[in-house]
PDB file of C-alpha atoms and ligand atoms in Angstrom:
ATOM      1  CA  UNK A 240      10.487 -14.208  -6.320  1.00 76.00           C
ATOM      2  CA  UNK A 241       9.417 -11.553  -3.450  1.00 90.00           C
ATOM      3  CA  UNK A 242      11.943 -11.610  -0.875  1.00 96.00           C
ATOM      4  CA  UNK A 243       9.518 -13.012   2.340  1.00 98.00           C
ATOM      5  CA  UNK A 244      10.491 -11.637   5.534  1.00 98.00           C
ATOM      6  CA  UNK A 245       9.023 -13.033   8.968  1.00 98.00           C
ATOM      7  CA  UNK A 246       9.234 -10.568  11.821  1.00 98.00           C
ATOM      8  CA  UNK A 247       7.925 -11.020  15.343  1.00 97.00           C
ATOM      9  CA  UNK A 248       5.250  -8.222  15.861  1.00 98.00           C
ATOM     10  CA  UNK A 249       4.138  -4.912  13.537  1.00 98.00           C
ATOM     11  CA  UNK A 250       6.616  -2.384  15.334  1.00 98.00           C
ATOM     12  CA  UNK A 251       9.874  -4.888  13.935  1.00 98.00           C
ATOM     13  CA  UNK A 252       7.637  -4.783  10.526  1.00 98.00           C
ATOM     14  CA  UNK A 253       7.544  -0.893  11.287  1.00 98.00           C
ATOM     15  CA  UNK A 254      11.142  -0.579  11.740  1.00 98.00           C
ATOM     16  CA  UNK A 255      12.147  -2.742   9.165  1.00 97.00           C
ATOM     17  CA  UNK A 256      10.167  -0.524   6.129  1.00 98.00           C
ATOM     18  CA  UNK A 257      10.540   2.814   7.824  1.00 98.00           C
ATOM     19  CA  UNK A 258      14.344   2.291   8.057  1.00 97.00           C
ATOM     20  CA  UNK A 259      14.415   1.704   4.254  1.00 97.00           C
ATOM     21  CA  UNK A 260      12.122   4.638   3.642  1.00 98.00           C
ATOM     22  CA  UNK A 261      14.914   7.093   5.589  1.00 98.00           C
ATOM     23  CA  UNK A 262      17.086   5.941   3.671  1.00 97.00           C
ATOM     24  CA  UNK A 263      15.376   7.095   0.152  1.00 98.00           C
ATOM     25  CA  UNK A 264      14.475  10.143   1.716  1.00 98.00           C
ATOM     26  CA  UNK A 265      18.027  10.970   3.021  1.00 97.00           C
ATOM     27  CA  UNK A 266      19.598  10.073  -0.584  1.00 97.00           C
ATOM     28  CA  UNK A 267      16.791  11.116  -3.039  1.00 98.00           C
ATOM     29  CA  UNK A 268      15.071  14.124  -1.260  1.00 98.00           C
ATOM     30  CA  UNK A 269      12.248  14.171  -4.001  1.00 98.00           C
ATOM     31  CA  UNK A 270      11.663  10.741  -3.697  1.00 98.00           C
ATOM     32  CA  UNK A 271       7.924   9.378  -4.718  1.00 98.00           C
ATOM     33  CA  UNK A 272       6.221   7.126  -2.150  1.00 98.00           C
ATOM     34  CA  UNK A 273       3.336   4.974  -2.918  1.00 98.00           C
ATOM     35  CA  UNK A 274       1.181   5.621   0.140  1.00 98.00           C
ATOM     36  CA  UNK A 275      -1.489   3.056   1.531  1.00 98.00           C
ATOM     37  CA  UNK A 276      -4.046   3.149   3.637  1.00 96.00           C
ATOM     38  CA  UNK A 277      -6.154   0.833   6.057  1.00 92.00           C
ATOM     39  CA  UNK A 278      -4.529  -0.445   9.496  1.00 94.00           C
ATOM     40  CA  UNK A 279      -1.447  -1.992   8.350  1.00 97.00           C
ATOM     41  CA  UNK A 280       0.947   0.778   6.813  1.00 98.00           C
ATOM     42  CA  UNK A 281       0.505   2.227  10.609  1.00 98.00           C
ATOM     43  CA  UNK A 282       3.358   0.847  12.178  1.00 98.00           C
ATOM     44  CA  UNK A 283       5.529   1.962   9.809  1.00 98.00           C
ATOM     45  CA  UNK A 284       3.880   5.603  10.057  1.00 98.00           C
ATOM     46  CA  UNK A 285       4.136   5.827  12.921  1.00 98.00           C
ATOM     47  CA  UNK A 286       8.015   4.504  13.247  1.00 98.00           C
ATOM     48  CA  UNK A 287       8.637   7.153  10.132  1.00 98.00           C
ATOM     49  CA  UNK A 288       8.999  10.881  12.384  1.00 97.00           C
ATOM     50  CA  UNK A 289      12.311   9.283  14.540  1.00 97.00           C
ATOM     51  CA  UNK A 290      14.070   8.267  11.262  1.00 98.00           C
ATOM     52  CA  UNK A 291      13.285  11.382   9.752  1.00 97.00           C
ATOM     53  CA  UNK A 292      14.277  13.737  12.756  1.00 95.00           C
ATOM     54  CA  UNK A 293      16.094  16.217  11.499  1.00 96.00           C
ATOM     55  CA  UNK A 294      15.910  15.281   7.815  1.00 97.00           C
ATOM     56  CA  UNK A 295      14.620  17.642   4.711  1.00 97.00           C
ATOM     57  CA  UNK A 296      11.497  16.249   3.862  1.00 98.00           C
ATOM     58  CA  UNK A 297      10.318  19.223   1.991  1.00 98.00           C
ATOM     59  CA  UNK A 298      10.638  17.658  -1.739  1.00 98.00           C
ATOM     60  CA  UNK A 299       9.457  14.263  -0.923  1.00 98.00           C
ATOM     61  CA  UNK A 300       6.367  12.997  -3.096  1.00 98.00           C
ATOM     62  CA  UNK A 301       3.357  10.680  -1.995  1.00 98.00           C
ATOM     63  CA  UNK A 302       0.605   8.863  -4.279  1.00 98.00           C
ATOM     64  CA  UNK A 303      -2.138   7.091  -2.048  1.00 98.00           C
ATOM     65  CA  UNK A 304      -3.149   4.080  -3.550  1.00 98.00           C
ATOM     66  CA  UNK A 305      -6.894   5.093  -3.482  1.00 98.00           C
ATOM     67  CA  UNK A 306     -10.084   6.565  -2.249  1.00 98.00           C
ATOM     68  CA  UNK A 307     -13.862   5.671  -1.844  1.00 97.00           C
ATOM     69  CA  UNK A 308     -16.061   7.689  -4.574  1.00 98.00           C
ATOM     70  CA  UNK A 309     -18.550  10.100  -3.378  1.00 94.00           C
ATOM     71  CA  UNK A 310     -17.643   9.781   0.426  1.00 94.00           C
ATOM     72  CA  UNK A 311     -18.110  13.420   2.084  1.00 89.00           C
ATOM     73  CA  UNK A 312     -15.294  15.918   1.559  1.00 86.00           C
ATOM     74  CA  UNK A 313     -13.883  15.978   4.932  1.00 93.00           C
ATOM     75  CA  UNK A 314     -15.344  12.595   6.125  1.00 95.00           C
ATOM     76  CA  UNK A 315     -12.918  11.309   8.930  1.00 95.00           C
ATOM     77  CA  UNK A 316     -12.212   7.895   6.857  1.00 95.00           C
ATOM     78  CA  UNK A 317     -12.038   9.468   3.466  1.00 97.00           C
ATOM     79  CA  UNK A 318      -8.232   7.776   2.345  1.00 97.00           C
ATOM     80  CA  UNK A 319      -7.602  11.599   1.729  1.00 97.00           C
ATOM     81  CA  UNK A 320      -8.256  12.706   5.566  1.00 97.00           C
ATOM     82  CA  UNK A 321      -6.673   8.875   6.535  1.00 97.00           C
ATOM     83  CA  UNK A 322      -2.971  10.444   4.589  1.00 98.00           C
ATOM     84  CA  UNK A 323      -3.081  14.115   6.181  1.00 98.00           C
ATOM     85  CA  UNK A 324      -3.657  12.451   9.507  1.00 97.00           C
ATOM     86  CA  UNK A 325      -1.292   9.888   9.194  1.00 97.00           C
ATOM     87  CA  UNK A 326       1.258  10.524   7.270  1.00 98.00           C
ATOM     88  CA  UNK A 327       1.387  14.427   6.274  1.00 98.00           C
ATOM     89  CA  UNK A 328       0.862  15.518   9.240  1.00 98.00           C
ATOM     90  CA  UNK A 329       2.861  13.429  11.537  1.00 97.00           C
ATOM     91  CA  UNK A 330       6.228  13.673   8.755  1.00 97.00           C
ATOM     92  CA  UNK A 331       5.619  17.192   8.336  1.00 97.00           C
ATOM     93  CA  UNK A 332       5.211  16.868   4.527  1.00 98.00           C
ATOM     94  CA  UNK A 333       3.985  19.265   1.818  1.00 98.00           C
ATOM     95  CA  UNK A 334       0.165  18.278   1.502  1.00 98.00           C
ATOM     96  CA  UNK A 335       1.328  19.587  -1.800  1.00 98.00           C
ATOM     97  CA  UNK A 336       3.052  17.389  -2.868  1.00 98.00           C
ATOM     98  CA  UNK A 337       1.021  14.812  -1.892  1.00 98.00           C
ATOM     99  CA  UNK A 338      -1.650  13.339  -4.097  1.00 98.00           C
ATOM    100  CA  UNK A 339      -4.971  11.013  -3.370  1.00 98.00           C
ATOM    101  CA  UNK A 340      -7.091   9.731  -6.248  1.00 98.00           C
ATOM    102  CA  UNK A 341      -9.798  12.599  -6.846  1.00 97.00           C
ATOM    103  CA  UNK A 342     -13.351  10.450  -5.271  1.00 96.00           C
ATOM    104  CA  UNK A 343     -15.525  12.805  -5.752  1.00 95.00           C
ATOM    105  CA  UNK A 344     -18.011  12.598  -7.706  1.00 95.00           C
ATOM    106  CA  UNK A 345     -17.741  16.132 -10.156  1.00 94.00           C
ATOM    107  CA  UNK A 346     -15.232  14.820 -12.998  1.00 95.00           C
ATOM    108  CA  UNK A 347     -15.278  11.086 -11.717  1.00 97.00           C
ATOM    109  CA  UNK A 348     -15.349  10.328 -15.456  1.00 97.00           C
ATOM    110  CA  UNK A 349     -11.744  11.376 -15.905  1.00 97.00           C
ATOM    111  CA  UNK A 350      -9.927  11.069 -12.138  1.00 98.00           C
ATOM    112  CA  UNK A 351      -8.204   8.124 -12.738  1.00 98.00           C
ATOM    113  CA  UNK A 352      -6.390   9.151 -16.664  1.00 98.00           C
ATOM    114  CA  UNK A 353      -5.629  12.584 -14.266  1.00 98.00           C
ATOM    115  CA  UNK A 354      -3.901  10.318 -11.705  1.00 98.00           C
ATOM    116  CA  UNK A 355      -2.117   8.172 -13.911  1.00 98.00           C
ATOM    117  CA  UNK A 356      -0.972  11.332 -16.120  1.00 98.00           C
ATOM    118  CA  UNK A 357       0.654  12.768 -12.323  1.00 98.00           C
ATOM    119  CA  UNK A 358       2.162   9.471 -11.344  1.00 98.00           C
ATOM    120  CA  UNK A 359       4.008   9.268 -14.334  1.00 98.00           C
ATOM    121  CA  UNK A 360       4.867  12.911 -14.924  1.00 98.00           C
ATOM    122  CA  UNK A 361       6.304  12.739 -11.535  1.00 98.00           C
ATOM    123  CA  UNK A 362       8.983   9.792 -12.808  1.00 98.00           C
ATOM    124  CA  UNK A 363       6.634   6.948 -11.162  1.00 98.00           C
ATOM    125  CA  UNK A 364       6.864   5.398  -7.657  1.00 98.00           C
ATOM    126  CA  UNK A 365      10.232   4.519  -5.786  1.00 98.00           C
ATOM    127  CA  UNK A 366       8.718   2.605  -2.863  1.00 98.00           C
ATOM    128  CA  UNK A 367       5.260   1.313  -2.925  1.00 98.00           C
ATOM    129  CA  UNK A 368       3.699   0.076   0.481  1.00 98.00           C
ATOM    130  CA  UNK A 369       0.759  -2.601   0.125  1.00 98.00           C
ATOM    131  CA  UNK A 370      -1.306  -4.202   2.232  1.00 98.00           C
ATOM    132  CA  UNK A 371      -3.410  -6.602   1.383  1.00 97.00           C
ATOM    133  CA  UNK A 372      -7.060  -7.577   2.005  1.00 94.00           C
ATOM    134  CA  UNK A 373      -8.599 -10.805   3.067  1.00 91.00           C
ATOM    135  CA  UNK A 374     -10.042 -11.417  -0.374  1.00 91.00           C
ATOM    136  CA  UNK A 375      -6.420 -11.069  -1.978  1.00 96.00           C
ATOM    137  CA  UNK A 376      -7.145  -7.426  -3.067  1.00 95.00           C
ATOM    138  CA  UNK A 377      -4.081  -4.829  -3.178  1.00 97.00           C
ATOM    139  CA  UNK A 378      -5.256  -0.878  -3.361  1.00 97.00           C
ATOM    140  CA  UNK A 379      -8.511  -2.048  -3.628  1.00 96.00           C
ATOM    141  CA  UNK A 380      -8.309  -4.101  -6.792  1.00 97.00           C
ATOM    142  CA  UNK A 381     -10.529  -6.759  -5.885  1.00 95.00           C
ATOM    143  CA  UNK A 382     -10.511 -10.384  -7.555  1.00 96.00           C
ATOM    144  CA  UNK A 383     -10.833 -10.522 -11.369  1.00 97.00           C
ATOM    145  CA  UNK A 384      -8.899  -7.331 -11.755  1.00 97.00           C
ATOM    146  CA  UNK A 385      -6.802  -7.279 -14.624  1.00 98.00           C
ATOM    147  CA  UNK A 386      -2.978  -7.424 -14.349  1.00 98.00           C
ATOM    148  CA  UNK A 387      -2.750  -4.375 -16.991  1.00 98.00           C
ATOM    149  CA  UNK A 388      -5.209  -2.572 -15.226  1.00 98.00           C
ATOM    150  CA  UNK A 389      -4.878   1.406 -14.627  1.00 98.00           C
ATOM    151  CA  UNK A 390      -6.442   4.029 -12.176  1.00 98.00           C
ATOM    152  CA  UNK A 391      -9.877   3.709 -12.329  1.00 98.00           C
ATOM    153  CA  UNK A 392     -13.598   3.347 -10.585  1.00 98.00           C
ATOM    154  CA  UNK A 393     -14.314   0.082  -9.051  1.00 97.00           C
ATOM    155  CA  UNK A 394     -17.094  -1.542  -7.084  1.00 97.00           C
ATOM    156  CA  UNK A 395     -16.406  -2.948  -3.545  1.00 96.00           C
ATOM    157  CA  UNK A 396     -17.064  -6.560  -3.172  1.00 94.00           C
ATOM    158  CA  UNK A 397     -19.463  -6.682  -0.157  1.00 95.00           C
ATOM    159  CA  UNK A 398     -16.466  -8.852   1.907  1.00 91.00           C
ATOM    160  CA  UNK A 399     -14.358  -5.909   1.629  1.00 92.00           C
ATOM    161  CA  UNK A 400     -17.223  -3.381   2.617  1.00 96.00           C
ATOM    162  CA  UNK A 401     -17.877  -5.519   5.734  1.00 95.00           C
ATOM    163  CA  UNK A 402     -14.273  -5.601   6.513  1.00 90.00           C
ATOM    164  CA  UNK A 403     -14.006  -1.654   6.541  1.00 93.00           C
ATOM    165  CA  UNK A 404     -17.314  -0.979   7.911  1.00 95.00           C
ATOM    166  CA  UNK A 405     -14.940  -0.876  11.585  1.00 94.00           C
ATOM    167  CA  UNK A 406     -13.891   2.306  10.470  1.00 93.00           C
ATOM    168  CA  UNK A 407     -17.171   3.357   9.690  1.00 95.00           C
ATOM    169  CA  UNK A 408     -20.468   3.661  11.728  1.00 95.00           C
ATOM    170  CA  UNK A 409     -21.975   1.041   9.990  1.00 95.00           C
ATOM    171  CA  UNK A 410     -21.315  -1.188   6.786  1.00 97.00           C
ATOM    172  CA  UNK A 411     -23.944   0.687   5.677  1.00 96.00           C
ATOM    173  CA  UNK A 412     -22.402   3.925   5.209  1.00 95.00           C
ATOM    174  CA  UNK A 413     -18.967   1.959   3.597  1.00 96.00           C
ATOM    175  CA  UNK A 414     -19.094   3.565   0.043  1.00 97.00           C
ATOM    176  CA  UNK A 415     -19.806   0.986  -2.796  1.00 97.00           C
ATOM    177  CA  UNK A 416     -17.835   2.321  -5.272  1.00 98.00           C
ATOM    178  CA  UNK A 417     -13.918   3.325  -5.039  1.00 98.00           C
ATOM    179  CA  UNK A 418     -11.200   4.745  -7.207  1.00 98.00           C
ATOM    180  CA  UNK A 419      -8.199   2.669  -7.396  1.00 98.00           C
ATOM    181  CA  UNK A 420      -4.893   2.285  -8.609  1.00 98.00           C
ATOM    182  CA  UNK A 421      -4.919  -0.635 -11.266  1.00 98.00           C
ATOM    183  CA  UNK A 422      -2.485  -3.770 -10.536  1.00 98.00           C
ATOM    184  CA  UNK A 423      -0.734  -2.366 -13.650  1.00 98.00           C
ATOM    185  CA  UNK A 424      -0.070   1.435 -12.148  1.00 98.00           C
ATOM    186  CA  UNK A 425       0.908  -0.795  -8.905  1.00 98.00           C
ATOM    187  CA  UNK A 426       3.697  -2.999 -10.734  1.00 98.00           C
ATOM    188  CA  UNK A 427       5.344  -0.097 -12.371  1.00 98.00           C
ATOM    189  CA  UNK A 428       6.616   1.182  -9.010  1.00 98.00           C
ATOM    190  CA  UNK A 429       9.951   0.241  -8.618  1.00 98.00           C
ATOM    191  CA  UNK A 430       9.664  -1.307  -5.534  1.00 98.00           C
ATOM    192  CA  UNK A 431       6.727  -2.985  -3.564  1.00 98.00           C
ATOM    193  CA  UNK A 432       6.891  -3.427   0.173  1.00 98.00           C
ATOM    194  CA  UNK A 433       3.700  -5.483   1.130  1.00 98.00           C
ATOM    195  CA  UNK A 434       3.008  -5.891   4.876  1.00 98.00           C
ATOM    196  CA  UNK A 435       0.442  -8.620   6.128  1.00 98.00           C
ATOM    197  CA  UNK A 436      -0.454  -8.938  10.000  1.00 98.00           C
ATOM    198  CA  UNK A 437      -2.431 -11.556  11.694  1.00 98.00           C
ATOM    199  CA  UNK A 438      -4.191 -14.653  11.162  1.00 98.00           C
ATOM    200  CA  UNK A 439      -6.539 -13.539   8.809  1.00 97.00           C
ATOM    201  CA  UNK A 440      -4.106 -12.410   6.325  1.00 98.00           C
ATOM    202  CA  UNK A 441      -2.552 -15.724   6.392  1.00 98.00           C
ATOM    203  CA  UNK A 442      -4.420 -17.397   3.261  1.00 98.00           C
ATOM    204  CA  UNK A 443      -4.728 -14.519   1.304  1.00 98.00           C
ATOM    205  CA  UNK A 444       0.014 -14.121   1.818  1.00 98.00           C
ATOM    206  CA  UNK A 445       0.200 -17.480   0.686  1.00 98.00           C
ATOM    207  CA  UNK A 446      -2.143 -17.350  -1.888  1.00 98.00           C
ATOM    208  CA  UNK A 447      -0.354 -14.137  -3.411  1.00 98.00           C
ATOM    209  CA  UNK A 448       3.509 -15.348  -2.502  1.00 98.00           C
ATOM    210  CA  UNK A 449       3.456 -19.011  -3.210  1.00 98.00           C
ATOM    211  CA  UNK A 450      -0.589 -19.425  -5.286  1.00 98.00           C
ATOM    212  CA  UNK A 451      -0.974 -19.594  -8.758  1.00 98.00           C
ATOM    213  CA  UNK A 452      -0.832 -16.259 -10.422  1.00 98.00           C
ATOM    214  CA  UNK A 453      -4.170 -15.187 -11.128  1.00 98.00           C
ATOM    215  CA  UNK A 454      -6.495 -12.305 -12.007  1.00 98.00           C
ATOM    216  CA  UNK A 455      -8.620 -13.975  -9.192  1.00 98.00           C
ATOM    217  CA  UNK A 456      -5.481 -13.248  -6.351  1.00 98.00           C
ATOM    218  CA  UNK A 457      -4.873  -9.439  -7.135  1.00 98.00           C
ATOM    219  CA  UNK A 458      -2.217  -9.682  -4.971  1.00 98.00           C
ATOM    220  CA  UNK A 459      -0.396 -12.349  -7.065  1.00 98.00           C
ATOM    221  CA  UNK A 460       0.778  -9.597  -9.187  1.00 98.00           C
ATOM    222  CA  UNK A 461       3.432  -9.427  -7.165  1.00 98.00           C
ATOM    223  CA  UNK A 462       4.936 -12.295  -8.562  1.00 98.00           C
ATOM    224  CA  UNK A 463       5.352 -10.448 -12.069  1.00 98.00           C
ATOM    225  CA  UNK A 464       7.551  -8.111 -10.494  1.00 98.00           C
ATOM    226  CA  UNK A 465      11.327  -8.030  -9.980  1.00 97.00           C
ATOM    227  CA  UNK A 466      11.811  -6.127  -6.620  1.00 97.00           C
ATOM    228  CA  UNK A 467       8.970  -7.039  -4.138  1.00 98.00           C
ATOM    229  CA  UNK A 468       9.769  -7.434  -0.240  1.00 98.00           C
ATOM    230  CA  UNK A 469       6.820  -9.260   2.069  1.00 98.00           C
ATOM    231  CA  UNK A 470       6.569  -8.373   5.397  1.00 98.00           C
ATOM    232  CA  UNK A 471       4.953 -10.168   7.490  1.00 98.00           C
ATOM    233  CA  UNK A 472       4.375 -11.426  11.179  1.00 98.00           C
ATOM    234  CA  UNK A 473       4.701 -14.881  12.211  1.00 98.00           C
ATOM    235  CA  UNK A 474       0.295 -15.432  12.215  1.00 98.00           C
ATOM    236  CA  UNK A 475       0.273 -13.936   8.727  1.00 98.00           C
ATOM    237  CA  UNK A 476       2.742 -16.361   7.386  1.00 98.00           C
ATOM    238  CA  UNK A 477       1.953 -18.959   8.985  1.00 98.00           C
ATOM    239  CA  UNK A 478       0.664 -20.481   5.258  1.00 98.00           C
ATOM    240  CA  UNK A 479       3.583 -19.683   3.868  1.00 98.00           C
ATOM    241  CA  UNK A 480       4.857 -23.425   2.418  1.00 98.00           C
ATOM    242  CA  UNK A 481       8.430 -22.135   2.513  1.00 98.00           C
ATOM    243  CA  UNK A 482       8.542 -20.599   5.227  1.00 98.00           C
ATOM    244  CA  UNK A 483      11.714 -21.984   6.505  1.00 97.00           C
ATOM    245  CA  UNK A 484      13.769 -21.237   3.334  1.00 97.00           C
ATOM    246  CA  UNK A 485      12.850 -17.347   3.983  1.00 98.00           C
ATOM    247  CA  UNK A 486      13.983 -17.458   7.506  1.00 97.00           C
ATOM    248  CA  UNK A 487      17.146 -19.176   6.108  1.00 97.00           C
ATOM    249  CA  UNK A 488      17.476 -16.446   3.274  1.00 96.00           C
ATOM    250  CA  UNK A 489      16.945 -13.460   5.063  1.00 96.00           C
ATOM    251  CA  UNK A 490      19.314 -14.689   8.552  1.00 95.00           C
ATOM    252  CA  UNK A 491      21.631 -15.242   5.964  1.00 95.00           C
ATOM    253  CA  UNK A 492      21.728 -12.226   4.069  1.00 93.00           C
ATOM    254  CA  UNK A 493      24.418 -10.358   2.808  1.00 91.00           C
ATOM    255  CA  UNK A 494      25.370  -7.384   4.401  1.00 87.00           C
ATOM    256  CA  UNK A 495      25.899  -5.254   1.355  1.00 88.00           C
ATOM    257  CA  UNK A 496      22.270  -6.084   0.114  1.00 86.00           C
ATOM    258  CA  UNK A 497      19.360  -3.666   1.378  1.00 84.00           C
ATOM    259  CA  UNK A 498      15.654  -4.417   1.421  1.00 89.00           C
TER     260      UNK A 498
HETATM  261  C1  LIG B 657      -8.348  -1.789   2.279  1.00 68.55           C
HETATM  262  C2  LIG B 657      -7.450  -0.859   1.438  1.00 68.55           C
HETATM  263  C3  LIG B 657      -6.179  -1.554   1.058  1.00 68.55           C
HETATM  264  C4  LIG B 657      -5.680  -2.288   2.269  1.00 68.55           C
HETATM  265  C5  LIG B 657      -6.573  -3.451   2.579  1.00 68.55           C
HETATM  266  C6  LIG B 657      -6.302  -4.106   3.924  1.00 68.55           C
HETATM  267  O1  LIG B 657      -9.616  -1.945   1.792  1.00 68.55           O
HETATM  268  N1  LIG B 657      -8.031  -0.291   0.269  1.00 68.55           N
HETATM  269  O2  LIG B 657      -5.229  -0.609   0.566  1.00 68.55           O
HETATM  270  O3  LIG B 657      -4.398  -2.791   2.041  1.00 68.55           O
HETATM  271  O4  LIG B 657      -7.925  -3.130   2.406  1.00 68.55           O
HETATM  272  O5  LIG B 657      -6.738  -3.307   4.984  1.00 68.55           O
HETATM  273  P1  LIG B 657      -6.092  -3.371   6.417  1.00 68.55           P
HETATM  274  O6  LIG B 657      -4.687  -2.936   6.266  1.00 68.55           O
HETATM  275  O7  LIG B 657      -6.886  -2.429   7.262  1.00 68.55           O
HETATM  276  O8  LIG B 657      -6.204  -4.786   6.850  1.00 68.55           O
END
């Protein structure tokens, strides 16, 4: 089962996830990180530069999880402008060597075989970081995506498009269409840190931690895997029917035993 872990705010969540991401940087300079994007990865963003003071970051590696299809080059809240503000810039990393599914709409047909082909030529992904959406959906493989599924073009349900449409001027200019890492690129990461903040997160955690596991839940994938670690605040798992047991588990955890 995914190791559940119940911190009190997003900078302990932060902390927590960048900590473990030093770490893999520090031992395995060329490490591959599974990048997301939306509001919740932030905290551990932005707790990333102080761990990483000082350490070569030059050879680290980056897949984003995915990116809206035909959004402008350039466009502030394109997933690939979201990572080089975020996270290349702010780390000081090699845009490089840091890849975002190809959106656009000039060889659309074949982005997502391209992406899959560099994920796995590049060994796959040490550390993924999920969030999750309202709806259940991880990357932005909305419900009735199939566990086995690879990169590829999706359409946005209109829930999600009206739950990005902050970051846009209007949920009228949210792109309908996306290209997305399947569930099945997602689970061959080796590991997969989701984070979930707030109350409205809280159905969808314990619907992917504790639910049934189902194509309708993308985010109960995580149950097929052998190394996942939840994060989440005390509001996001406050569904969480075992809660208690996780406190228990992680206060009591052994000291030789990371994340
Ligand atoms: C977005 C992204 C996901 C993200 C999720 C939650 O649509 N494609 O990668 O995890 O929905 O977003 P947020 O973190 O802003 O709540």
């Amino acid at each position: 089962m995914a190791e559940v872990i119940i911190v009190a705010d997003k900078a302990a969540a932060g902390a927590l996830v960048a900590e473990e991401i030093a770490r893999l940087v520090r031992t395995t300079p060329d490490v591959v990180l599974g990048l997301a994007t939306g509001s919740t990865p932030l905290p551990v963003y932005e707790a990333l530069p102080a761990l990483l003071d000082g350490v070569d970051v030059s050879r680290v590696r980056g897949f984003a999880l995915d990116e809206y299809v035909g959004i402008t080059p350039g466009h502030p809240e394109s997933y690939r402008e979201v990572i080089r503000r975020e996270v290349i810039e702010p780390l000081g990393l090699d845009p490089a060597r840091i890849r975002v599914p190809d959106g656009s709409l000039d060889g659309i047909e074949h982005a997502g075989e391209d992406y899959e082909r560099a994920i796995t030529a590049a060994g796959g992904v040490d550390l993924q970081i999920l969030g999750i959406g309202t709806d259940g959906h991880i990357g932005f493989n909305e419900p009735g995506s199939s566990f086995g599924s690879l990169t590829r073009v999706k359409t946005l349900t209109e829930q999600t498009r009206e739950d990005n449409a902050r970051f846009f001027d209007s949920v009228d200019d949210v792109p309908r269409h996306c290209i997305t890492q399947g569930l099945g690129t997602i689970l061959r990461a080796k590991h997969l840190v989701l984070l979930a903040f707030g109350a409205g997160k809280a159905r969808a955690v314990a619907a992917a931690v504790e639910g049934a596991v189902t194509a309708s839940v993308p985010g109960s994938a995580i149950q097929l895997h052998p190394h996942v670690t939840v994060v989440a605040d005390e509001a996001a798992a406050a569904e969480l029917a075992n809660a208690d047991y996780y406190r228990y588990t992680f206060a009591n955890k052994p000291a030789w035993q990371g994340i």
